[in-house]
């Protein structure tokens, strides 16, 4: 995580907002924002820690999949940069499924391993949404935080079910970057910091997450009661609470860290997973549901049995 902690009160110094508004509408009290650190440094550290924790070295990694929405480079892919930093020697690819990127990366990693082509895959989520929001727009900038997290997947049968969806819905959430001048282009390009219709995203998030969770539970013949933890994308505490109420499950099954991280896009679930693992809260044999949603509109959910 970046070292700079930005509280709601710090935001209210330059925005027409308040700790009271942000806390009650979102559950967020503070977020980390990249200031003196860099996304590359943080992503390198997360990758090396995950590889070490898996009892491996970077040379044992057969593929790197990086979920990243934005960074300084359009080419090469961010994963190519990190591969060099960690001194791995394997093919790399980036994917952009916005906040659902971790679920999409898991899907590809699991498929690659199941195909027998590779054994160990590094999935890295490296996100810096602070560089796509307009810091004068209180509707969006208060919601996000920066962060990175990595996991290593290896052979096994922990994945019980994984399900992804995409509906082409641009208007509720998008960011357009400026392209270079081209003398042959006559139509003006779009160029906008993150635009969001919060109410539409809220409704899409709740309905799609509930549908996805229903699908993966059905596929695995499990009931919500049999799941130990639901790790949901940390976008808004009220979204998490609404989903929990629909599922009629106790609060303890929905751990969250949105209060201190904000929405770190695709890094939010693996950051939470790492915290719970290091605090000894999730244990080997626990059944865990993951569920995320994001711009696209993309969604994904999985059931896994924690094997570490
Ligand atoms: C953004 C969100 C918190 C807004 O909550 P809400 O309940 O829809 O908002 P409300 O209707 O209570 O309030 C809207 C009002 O608050 C104002 N407002 C917006 N942001 C504000 C802020 N940071 N501080 C103070 N006021 C703010 C708006 O201007 C609007 O004012 P108006 O009614 O005078 O036009 C909520 O819609 C949300 O979380 N949506 C999902 C967003 C998300 O998860 N995005 C990422 C997906 S990956």
Coordinates of C-alpha atoms and ligand atoms in Angstrom, one line a residue:
X1 CA 0.0 0.0 0.0
X2 CA 1.2 3.6 -0.6
X3 CA 2.5 5.3 2.5
X4 CA 0.3 8.4 2.3
X5 CA -2.9 8.2 4.3
X6 CA -5.6 10.7 3.1
X7 CA -8.5 11.1 5.5
X8 CA -11.9 12.5 4.7
X9 CA -11.1 15.6 6.6
X10 CA -8.1 16.2 4.4
X11 CA -10.4 16.0 1.3
X12 CA -12.8 18.5 2.9
X13 CA -10.0 21.1 3.0
X14 CA -10.2 21.5 -0.8
X15 CA -13.6 19.9 -1.7
X16 CA -17.2 20.8 -0.8
X17 CA -17.5 17.5 1.2
X18 CA -17.3 16.2 4.8
X19 CA -16.3 13.2 6.8
X20 CA -20.0 12.8 7.7
X21 CA -21.2 12.7 4.1
X22 CA -18.5 10.3 2.9
X23 CA -18.6 8.0 6.0
X24 CA -22.4 7.6 6.0
X25 CA -22.8 7.2 2.2
X26 CA -19.8 4.9 1.6
X27 CA -18.2 3.6 4.9
X28 CA -14.9 5.1 3.8
X29 CA -12.9 7.0 6.5
X30 CA -9.5 7.1 4.7
X31 CA -7.6 5.8 1.7
X32 CA -4.0 5.5 0.6
X33 CA -2.8 7.6 -2.3
X34 CA 0.5 7.3 -4.2
X35 CA 2.6 10.3 -3.5
X36 CA 6.3 9.6 -3.0
X37 CA 6.0 5.9 -3.8
X38 CA 5.4 4.6 -7.3
X39 CA 3.0 2.0 -8.7
X40 CA 6.0 0.1 -10.0
X41 CA 7.7 -0.1 -6.6
X42 CA 4.5 -1.2 -4.8
X43 CA 3.7 -3.8 -7.4
X44 CA 7.2 -5.2 -7.3
X45 CA 7.1 -5.5 -3.5
X46 CA 3.6 -7.2 -3.6
X47 CA 4.8 -9.6 -6.3
X48 CA 8.0 -10.6 -4.4
X49 CA 6.2 -11.0 -1.1
X50 CA 3.5 -13.3 -2.7
X51 CA 6.2 -15.4 -4.4
X52 CA 8.2 -15.7 -1.2
X53 CA 5.1 -16.6 0.8
X54 CA 4.3 -19.4 -1.8
X55 CA 7.8 -20.8 -1.1
X56 CA 8.9 -20.1 -4.6
X57 CA 11.4 -17.9 -6.4
X58 CA 10.6 -15.6 -9.4
X59 CA 12.3 -18.2 -11.7
X60 CA 9.5 -20.7 -10.7
X61 CA 6.8 -18.4 -12.1
X62 CA 5.6 -19.6 -15.5
X63 CA 3.2 -16.7 -16.4
X64 CA 2.4 -13.3 -15.0
X65 CA -1.1 -11.8 -15.4
X66 CA -1.5 -8.2 -14.3
X67 CA -4.8 -6.5 -13.8
X68 CA -4.2 -2.8 -14.4
X69 CA -6.4 0.0 -15.5
X70 CA -3.9 2.8 -15.9
X71 CA -0.2 3.5 -15.6
X72 CA 2.4 5.7 -17.3
X73 CA 3.0 3.2 -20.1
X74 CA 0.5 2.1 -22.7
X75 CA 3.2 -0.1 -24.1
X76 CA 4.9 -2.2 -22.9
X77 CA 2.4 -3.8 -20.7
X78 CA 2.9 -3.2 -17.0
X79 CA 3.5 -6.9 -16.4
X80 CA 6.5 -6.7 -18.7
X81 CA 8.0 -4.0 -16.5
X82 CA 7.3 -5.9 -13.3
X83 CA 8.8 -9.1 -14.8
X84 CA 12.1 -7.3 -15.1
X85 CA 11.9 -5.8 -11.7
X86 CA 11.4 -9.2 -10.0
X87 CA 13.8 -10.9 -12.3
X88 CA 11.3 -13.5 -13.5
X89 CA 11.6 -15.2 -16.9
X90 CA 8.2 -16.0 -18.3
X91 CA 5.5 -14.6 -20.6
X92 CA 3.4 -11.7 -19.3
X93 CA 0.1 -10.1 -20.1
X94 CA -2.0 -7.3 -18.8
X95 CA -5.7 -7.3 -18.7
X96 CA -8.2 -4.5 -18.1
X97 CA -11.5 -5.6 -16.7
X98 CA -11.6 -2.5 -14.4
X99 CA -12.6 -3.4 -10.8
X100 CA -13.4 -7.0 -11.8
X101 CA -9.8 -7.5 -13.0
X102 CA -8.9 -9.9 -10.2
X103 CA -11.7 -12.3 -11.1
X104 CA -10.8 -12.2 -14.8
X105 CA -7.1 -12.8 -14.0
X106 CA -8.0 -15.7 -11.7
X107 CA -10.2 -17.2 -14.5
X108 CA -7.3 -17.1 -17.0
X109 CA -4.7 -18.3 -14.4
X110 CA -6.9 -21.2 -13.4
X111 CA -7.5 -22.1 -17.0
X112 CA -3.8 -22.0 -17.9
X113 CA -3.0 -24.3 -15.0
X114 CA -5.9 -26.7 -15.7
X115 CA -4.7 -27.0 -19.3
X116 CA -1.4 -28.4 -18.0
X117 CA 0.6 -25.7 -19.9
X118 CA 1.9 -24.0 -16.8
X119 CA 2.3 -24.8 -13.1
X120 CA 2.7 -21.4 -11.2
X121 CA 1.0 -18.2 -12.2
X122 CA 1.5 -14.8 -10.6
X123 CA -1.6 -12.7 -10.6
X124 CA -0.9 -9.1 -9.8
X125 CA -3.4 -6.3 -9.3
X126 CA -1.8 -2.9 -9.5
X127 CA -4.1 0.1 -9.4
X128 CA -3.8 3.9 -9.2
X129 CA -7.3 5.2 -9.7
X130 CA -6.2 8.5 -8.1
X131 CA -4.7 9.3 -11.6
X132 CA -8.0 8.9 -13.5
X133 CA -10.4 10.8 -11.3
X134 CA -10.9 14.6 -11.3
X135 CA -9.8 15.8 -7.9
X136 CA -12.4 18.6 -8.2
X137 CA -15.3 16.2 -8.6
X138 CA -16.6 15.2 -5.2
X139 CA -18.9 12.6 -6.8
X140 CA -15.9 10.4 -7.7
X141 CA -12.5 11.3 -6.1
X142 CA -13.6 10.6 -2.5
X143 CA -14.4 7.0 -3.4
X144 CA -11.1 5.6 -4.6
X145 CA -7.7 4.7 -3.2
X146 CA -4.5 3.3 -4.7
X147 CA -3.0 -0.1 -3.9
X148 CA -1.4 -3.3 -5.2
X149 CA -1.7 -6.9 -4.3
X150 CA -0.5 -10.2 -5.7
X151 CA -1.3 -13.9 -5.4
X152 CA 0.4 -17.0 -6.7
X153 CA -1.8 -19.8 -8.0
X154 CA -0.5 -23.3 -8.4
X155 CA -1.8 -26.8 -9.2
X156 CA -4.6 -28.0 -7.0
X157 CA -8.4 -28.1 -6.8
X158 CA -9.2 -25.1 -4.7
X159 CA -11.3 -23.5 -7.3
X160 CA -14.8 -25.0 -7.1
X161 CA -16.5 -22.6 -9.5
X162 CA -15.8 -19.3 -11.3
X163 CA -18.2 -17.3 -13.3
X164 CA -17.7 -14.1 -15.3
X165 CA -20.1 -11.7 -17.2
X166 CA -19.9 -8.6 -19.3
X167 CA -22.7 -6.3 -20.4
X168 CA -21.6 -3.5 -22.7
X169 CA -22.7 -0.5 -20.6
X170 CA -20.5 2.5 -21.0
X171 CA -22.4 5.4 -19.5
X172 CA -22.5 4.4 -15.9
X173 CA -18.7 4.5 -15.5
X174 CA -16.0 5.5 -17.9
X175 CA -12.7 7.3 -18.3
X176 CA -11.4 8.6 -21.7
X177 CA -7.8 9.4 -22.2
X178 CA -6.3 11.9 -24.6
X179 CA -4.7 10.4 -27.7
X180 CA -1.9 12.0 -29.7
X181 CA -2.6 14.4 -32.5
X182 CA -3.2 12.7 -35.9
X183 CA -3.5 15.0 -38.9
X184 CA -6.0 12.7 -40.7
X185 CA -8.6 12.6 -37.9
X186 CA -11.5 15.0 -38.4
X187 CA -13.8 14.0 -35.6
X188 CA -12.9 15.4 -32.1
X189 CA -11.7 12.8 -29.6
X190 CA -13.4 12.3 -26.2
X191 CA -11.2 13.2 -23.2
X192 CA -12.8 13.0 -19.8
X193 CA -11.7 12.1 -16.2
X194 CA -13.7 9.3 -14.6
X195 CA -17.4 9.9 -15.1
X196 CA -19.8 7.9 -12.9
X197 CA -23.5 7.7 -12.4
X198 CA -23.4 6.5 -8.8
X199 CA -27.0 5.4 -8.5
X200 CA -26.9 3.3 -11.7
X201 CA -23.6 1.7 -10.6
X202 CA -25.0 0.9 -7.2
X203 CA -28.0 -0.9 -8.6
X204 CA -26.0 -2.8 -11.2
X205 CA -23.5 -3.8 -8.5
X206 CA -26.1 -5.2 -6.2
X207 CA -28.1 -7.1 -8.8
X208 CA -25.1 -8.5 -10.7
X209 CA -23.2 -9.6 -7.6
X210 CA -26.3 -11.3 -6.2
X211 CA -26.9 -13.1 -9.5
X212 CA -23.2 -14.2 -9.8
X213 CA -23.1 -15.4 -6.2
X214 CA -26.3 -17.4 -6.9
X215 CA -24.7 -18.9 -10.0
X216 CA -21.5 -20.1 -8.4
X217 CA -23.3 -21.4 -5.3
X218 CA -25.6 -23.4 -7.5
X219 CA -22.8 -24.8 -9.6
X220 CA -21.1 -26.0 -6.5
X221 CA -24.2 -27.3 -4.7
X222 CA -23.5 -25.1 -1.7
X223 CA -25.8 -22.9 0.3
X224 CA -24.8 -19.4 1.5
X225 CA -25.0 -20.9 5.1
X226 CA -22.1 -23.2 4.2
X227 CA -19.8 -20.4 3.1
X228 CA -17.3 -19.1 5.7
X229 CA -16.5 -15.8 4.1
X230 CA -17.9 -13.6 1.4
X231 CA -15.1 -11.3 0.1
X232 CA -16.8 -8.6 -2.0
X233 CA -15.3 -5.8 -4.0
X234 CA -14.7 -3.0 -1.6
X235 CA -16.6 -0.2 -3.4
X236 CA -19.2 1.0 -0.9
X237 CA -20.1 -0.4 2.5
X238 CA -23.8 0.1 1.7
X239 CA -23.4 -2.2 -1.4
X240 CA -21.8 -4.9 0.8
X241 CA -24.5 -4.5 3.4
X242 CA -27.3 -4.7 0.9
X243 CA -25.9 -7.9 -0.6
X244 CA -25.4 -9.4 2.9
X245 CA -29.0 -8.6 3.8
X246 CA -30.3 -10.3 0.6
X247 CA -28.2 -13.4 1.4
X248 CA -29.4 -13.3 5.0
X249 CA -25.9 -14.0 6.4
X250 CA -24.2 -12.6 9.5
X251 CA -22.0 -9.6 9.5
X252 CA -18.9 -11.6 10.5
X253 CA -19.0 -13.4 7.2
X254 CA -18.4 -10.2 5.3
X255 CA -15.0 -8.9 6.3
X256 CA -14.2 -5.4 4.9
X257 CA -11.4 -2.9 4.9
X258 CA -13.1 -0.2 2.8
X259 CA -13.0 2.1 5.8
X260 CA -9.2 2.4 5.5
X261 CA -8.5 1.7 1.8
X262 CA -11.4 3.1 -0.2
X263 CA -12.1 1.5 -3.6
X264 CA -8.7 0.2 -4.9
X265 CA -10.3 -1.2 -8.0
X266 CA -9.2 -4.7 -8.9
X267 CA -6.7 -4.8 -6.0
X268 CA -9.5 -4.5 -3.4
X269 CA -10.3 -8.2 -3.0
X270 CA -6.7 -9.5 -3.0
X271 CA -5.6 -6.7 -0.5
X272 CA -8.5 -7.9 1.8
X273 CA -7.6 -11.6 1.2
X274 CA -4.0 -10.9 2.2
X275 CA -5.0 -9.1 5.4
X276 CA -7.3 -11.9 6.5
X277 CA -4.7 -14.5 5.7
X278 CA -1.9 -12.7 7.6
X279 CA -4.2 -12.1 10.6
X280 CA -5.0 -15.8 10.7
X281 CA -8.7 -15.2 10.1
X282 CA -9.0 -17.4 7.0
X283 CA -7.7 -20.9 7.5
X284 CA -7.1 -23.9 5.4
X285 CA -10.4 -25.6 4.4
X286 CA -12.5 -22.4 4.7
X287 CA -15.0 -22.0 1.9
X288 CA -14.8 -18.5 0.4
X289 CA -16.9 -16.6 -2.1
X290 CA -15.3 -13.8 -4.1
X291 CA -17.5 -11.3 -6.0
X292 CA -16.5 -8.2 -7.9
X293 CA -18.0 -5.7 -10.4
X294 CA -16.7 -2.8 -12.4
X295 CA -16.8 -0.6 -15.5
X296 CA -17.7 -2.5 -18.6
X297 CA -20.0 -3.5 -16.9
X298 CA -18.0 -6.5 -15.9
X299 CA -18.7 -8.9 -13.1
X300 CA -17.3 -12.1 -11.7
X301 CA -17.7 -14.5 -8.7
X302 CA -15.9 -17.6 -7.6
X303 CA -16.1 -20.2 -4.9
X304 CA -12.8 -21.5 -3.6
X305 CA -11.6 -23.6 -0.7
X306 CA -8.6 -22.0 0.9
X307 CA -5.7 -24.4 0.8
X308 CA -2.8 -22.6 2.3
Ligands
LIG1 C1 -21.7 7.7 -5.1 C2 -22.6 7.3 -4.0 C3 -21.9 7.1 -2.7 C4 -23.7 8.4 -3.8 O1 -24.6 8.0 -2.9 P1 -26.1 8.3 -3.1 O2 -26.9 7.8 -2.0 O3 -26.5 7.8 -4.5 O4 -26.1 9.9 -3.1 P2 -27.3 10.8 -2.5 O5 -28.4 10.7 -3.4 O6 -27.5 10.5 -1.1 O7 -26.6 12.2 -2.6 C5 -26.3 12.8 -3.9 C6 -26.0 14.3 -3.5 O8 -24.8 14.3 -2.8 C7 -23.9 15.2 -3.4 N1 -22.6 14.6 -3.3 C8 -21.9 13.8 -4.1 N2 -20.7 13.5 -3.6 C9 -20.6 14.2 -2.5 C10 -19.5 14.4 -1.6 N3 -18.3 13.7 -1.7 N4 -19.7 15.2 -0.5 C11 -20.9 15.8 -0.3 N5 -21.9 15.7 -1.2 C12 -21.7 14.9 -2.3 C13 -24.3 15.2 -4.9 O9 -23.9 16.4 -5.5 C14 -25.8 15.1 -4.8 O10 -26.3 16.4 -4.4 P3 -27.7 16.9 -5.1 O11 -28.7 16.0 -4.5 O12 -27.8 18.3 -4.5 O13 -27.5 16.8 -6.5 C15 -23.4 6.0 -4.4 O14 -24.3 6.2 -5.4 C16 -22.4 4.9 -4.7 O15 -21.6 4.4 -4.0 N6 -22.6 4.3 -5.9 C17 -21.7 3.2 -6.4 C18 -20.4 3.8 -6.8 C19 -19.3 2.8 -7.0 O16 -19.3 1.8 -6.3 N7 -18.4 3.0 -8.0 C20 -17.3 2.1 -8.3 C21 -17.8 0.9 -8.9 S1 -16.5 -0.2 -9.3

